[in-house]
Amino acid sequence: MNNQKEKIMKKIIMTLIMLSIAIPVTLIAGDKEEIINQILKSNAYLNKNKRPMAEYSEKGALEFWSSGGLMHEVGSAGRLGSYENVNMSIKHIEVLVLVPGKAAVAMYYSEGSMKPKGSPAVSHYMTRVTQAYVKEGDGWKIRASHWSPVMGGSGTSQASTK
């Protein structure tokens, strides 16, 4: 009888060990998929509505833009500009979860063409993107972004949020 109890206890302990290993992996995978889906949804929204989707932290964000220049502070409403034409695609998204359920960094390429209202058209926009995301409420929000042109492509002509 004691031998059978020992076997049951060993099975319970092994099950608990396996669950403790599997649960954090599941959380990380969920965070990664949520952020990838948000990036793709945001790009589809931009292409359809010709303006960015509201996805910035309630604290706003700091950004380096593909047009160069100094760091920009972006409020919680995000970038408010709109486009006469925009046709962007997102490629090769990688997400590094820093703190499961709390913080992550996404890196990807953004490529296409655009004509911001009041600015010259960019016929071959091609940039690398790095964005820091934080979990606020039940969604991921942008807290920082760095956009840098890829050789052979160009950034935007925007120079200021003012």
CSV table of C-alpha atoms in Angstrom, one decimal:
chain,number,residue,atom,x,y,z
A,1,MET,CA,0.0,0.0,0.0
A,2,ASN,CA,2.8,2.4,0.9
A,3,ASN,CA,4.5,1.6,-2.4
A,4,GLN,CA,1.3,2.6,-4.3
A,5,LYS,CA,1.1,5.9,-2.4
A,6,GLU,CA,4.7,6.7,-3.2
A,7,LYS,CA,4.0,6.1,-6.9
A,8,ILE,CA,0.9,8.4,-6.8
A,9,MET,CA,3.0,11.1,-5.0
A,10,LYS,CA,5.8,10.8,-7.6
A,11,LYS,CA,3.2,11.2,-10.4
A,12,ILE,CA,1.7,14.2,-8.7
A,13,ILE,CA,5.1,15.8,-8.2
A,14,MET,CA,6.1,15.1,-11.8
A,15,THR,CA,2.8,16.6,-13.1
A,16,LEU,CA,3.4,19.8,-11.0
A,17,ILE,CA,7.0,20.1,-12.3
A,18,MET,CA,5.8,19.7,-15.9
A,19,LEU,CA,3.0,22.3,-15.3
A,20,SER,CA,5.5,24.8,-13.8
A,21,ILE,CA,7.7,24.5,-16.8
A,22,ALA,CA,4.9,24.6,-19.4
A,23,ILE,CA,2.9,27.6,-18.0
A,24,PRO,CA,5.6,30.3,-18.4
A,25,VAL,CA,6.2,29.1,-22.0
A,26,THR,CA,2.5,29.4,-22.7
A,27,LEU,CA,2.4,32.9,-21.3
A,28,ILE,CA,5.4,34.0,-23.4
A,29,ALA,CA,3.9,32.5,-26.6
A,30,GLY,CA,0.6,34.2,-25.9
A,31,ASP,CA,2.3,37.6,-25.4
A,32,LYS,CA,4.3,37.2,-28.6
A,33,GLU,CA,1.2,36.2,-30.7
A,34,GLU,CA,-0.8,39.1,-29.3
A,35,ILE,CA,1.8,41.6,-30.2
A,36,ILE,CA,2.4,40.2,-33.7
A,37,ASN,CA,-1.4,40.3,-34.3
A,38,GLN,CA,-1.6,43.9,-33.0
A,39,ILE,CA,1.2,45.0,-35.4
A,40,LEU,CA,-0.5,43.4,-38.4
A,41,LYS,CA,-3.9,44.8,-37.3
A,42,SER,CA,-2.4,48.3,-36.9
A,43,ASN,CA,-0.9,48.1,-40.4
A,44,ALA,CA,-4.2,46.9,-41.9
A,45,TYR,CA,-5.9,49.8,-40.1
A,46,LEU,CA,-3.4,52.3,-41.5
A,47,ASN,CA,-3.8,51.1,-45.0
A,48,LYS,CA,-7.6,51.1,-44.9
A,49,ASN,CA,-8.2,54.3,-42.9
A,50,LYS,CA,-5.2,56.4,-44.0
A,51,ARG,CA,-4.3,57.2,-40.4
A,52,PRO,CA,-2.6,55.4,-37.5
A,53,MET,CA,-4.6,53.3,-35.0
A,54,ALA,CA,-4.7,54.5,-31.4
A,55,GLU,CA,-2.2,52.1,-29.7
A,56,TYR,CA,0.0,54.3,-27.5
A,57,SER,CA,0.6,54.0,-23.8
A,58,GLU,CA,-1.5,56.3,-21.6
A,59,LYS,CA,1.9,57.8,-20.6
A,60,GLY,CA,2.8,58.4,-24.3
A,61,ALA,CA,6.0,57.3,-26.0
A,62,LEU,CA,9.4,58.4,-27.1
A,63,GLU,CA,10.3,57.9,-30.7
A,64,PHE,CA,13.1,58.3,-33.2
A,65,TRP,CA,11.6,58.7,-36.7
A,66,SER,CA,12.9,57.4,-40.0
A,67,SER,CA,13.3,61.0,-41.2
A,68,GLY,CA,16.1,61.4,-38.7
A,69,GLY,CA,16.4,64.3,-36.3
A,70,LEU,CA,16.0,64.4,-32.6
A,71,MET,CA,13.9,62.3,-30.3
A,72,HIS,CA,10.1,63.0,-30.3
A,73,GLU,CA,7.6,62.8,-27.5
A,74,VAL,CA,4.3,61.4,-28.7
A,75,GLY,CA,1.3,61.7,-26.5
A,76,SER,CA,-1.2,59.0,-25.6
A,77,ALA,CA,-3.3,59.8,-28.6
A,78,GLY,CA,-0.4,58.7,-30.8
A,79,ARG,CA,0.7,60.3,-34.0
A,80,LEU,CA,-2.2,62.4,-35.3
A,81,GLY,CA,-1.2,62.7,-39.0
A,82,SER,CA,-3.1,61.3,-41.8
A,83,TYR,CA,-2.3,60.2,-45.4
A,84,GLU,CA,-3.6,61.0,-48.9
A,85,ASN,CA,-2.3,57.5,-49.9
A,86,VAL,CA,-0.7,54.8,-47.9
A,87,ASN,CA,0.2,51.2,-48.9
A,88,MET,CA,2.4,49.5,-46.3
A,89,SER,CA,3.4,45.9,-45.6
A,90,ILE,CA,5.1,44.4,-42.5
A,91,LYS,CA,7.7,41.8,-42.8
A,92,HIS,CA,9.8,39.5,-40.5
A,93,ILE,CA,8.3,40.3,-37.1
A,94,GLU,CA,10.3,39.1,-34.1
A,95,VAL,CA,9.1,39.7,-30.6
A,96,LEU,CA,11.2,39.4,-27.4
A,97,VAL,CA,9.1,39.1,-24.3
A,98,LEU,CA,11.0,40.8,-21.5
A,99,VAL,CA,8.6,40.3,-18.6
A,100,PRO,CA,5.7,37.9,-19.4
A,101,GLY,CA,2.4,39.8,-19.4
A,102,LYS,CA,4.1,43.1,-18.8
A,103,ALA,CA,6.8,44.2,-21.3
A,104,ALA,CA,8.1,43.1,-24.7
A,105,VAL,CA,10.1,44.4,-27.7
A,106,ALA,CA,9.1,43.9,-31.3
A,107,MET,CA,11.4,44.3,-34.3
A,108,TYR,CA,10.3,44.2,-37.9
A,109,TYR,CA,10.5,45.8,-41.4
A,110,SER,CA,7.9,48.2,-42.7
A,111,GLU,CA,7.9,48.7,-46.5
A,112,GLY,CA,5.7,50.4,-49.1
A,113,SER,CA,4.7,53.9,-50.3
A,114,MET,CA,2.9,56.8,-48.7
A,115,LYS,CA,1.8,60.4,-49.2
A,116,PRO,CA,1.4,62.1,-45.8
A,117,LYS,CA,-1.1,65.0,-46.0
A,118,GLY,CA,1.0,68.2,-46.4
A,119,SER,CA,4.3,66.4,-47.1
A,120,PRO,CA,6.0,65.0,-50.1
A,121,ALA,CA,5.2,61.4,-51.3
A,122,VAL,CA,7.6,58.6,-50.3
A,123,SER,CA,7.6,56.1,-53.2
A,124,HIS,CA,9.9,53.5,-51.7
A,125,TYR,CA,9.5,53.6,-47.9
A,126,MET,CA,11.7,50.9,-46.3
A,127,THR,CA,12.6,51.0,-42.7
A,128,ARG,CA,13.5,48.9,-39.7
A,129,VAL,CA,11.3,49.2,-36.7
A,130,THR,CA,11.9,48.5,-33.0
A,131,GLN,CA,9.1,49.1,-30.6
A,132,ALA,CA,8.8,48.6,-26.8
A,133,TYR,CA,5.3,47.5,-25.7
A,134,VAL,CA,3.8,47.5,-22.2
A,135,LYS,CA,0.7,45.8,-21.1
A,136,GLU,CA,-2.0,48.3,-20.0
A,137,GLY,CA,-5.4,46.9,-19.0
A,138,ASP,CA,-6.1,44.0,-21.4
A,139,GLY,CA,-4.0,45.3,-24.3
A,140,TRP,CA,-0.4,46.0,-25.4
A,141,LYS,CA,0.5,49.7,-25.9
A,142,ILE,CA,3.5,51.3,-27.5
A,143,ARG,CA,5.9,53.0,-25.1
A,144,ALA,CA,8.9,53.6,-27.4
A,145,SER,CA,9.7,53.3,-31.2
A,146,HIS,CA,12.8,53.6,-33.3
A,147,TRP,CA,12.3,53.8,-37.1
A,148,SER,CA,15.5,53.7,-39.3
A,149,PRO,CA,15.7,53.5,-43.1
A,150,VAL,CA,17.1,50.4,-44.8
A,151,MET,CA,19.8,51.1,-47.4
A,152,GLY,CA,18.0,51.7,-50.7
A,153,GLY,CA,14.8,52.9,-49.1
A,154,SER,CA,13.9,56.2,-47.5
A,155,GLY,CA,12.2,57.4,-44.4
A,156,THR,CA,9.4,59.9,-44.2
A,157,SER,CA,9.8,63.6,-44.7
A,158,GLN,CA,8.1,64.4,-41.3
A,159,ALA,CA,10.3,66.5,-39.0
A,160,SER,CA,8.1,67.4,-36.1
A,161,THR,CA,4.8,66.7,-34.3
A,162,LYS,CA,4.1,70.4,-34.1
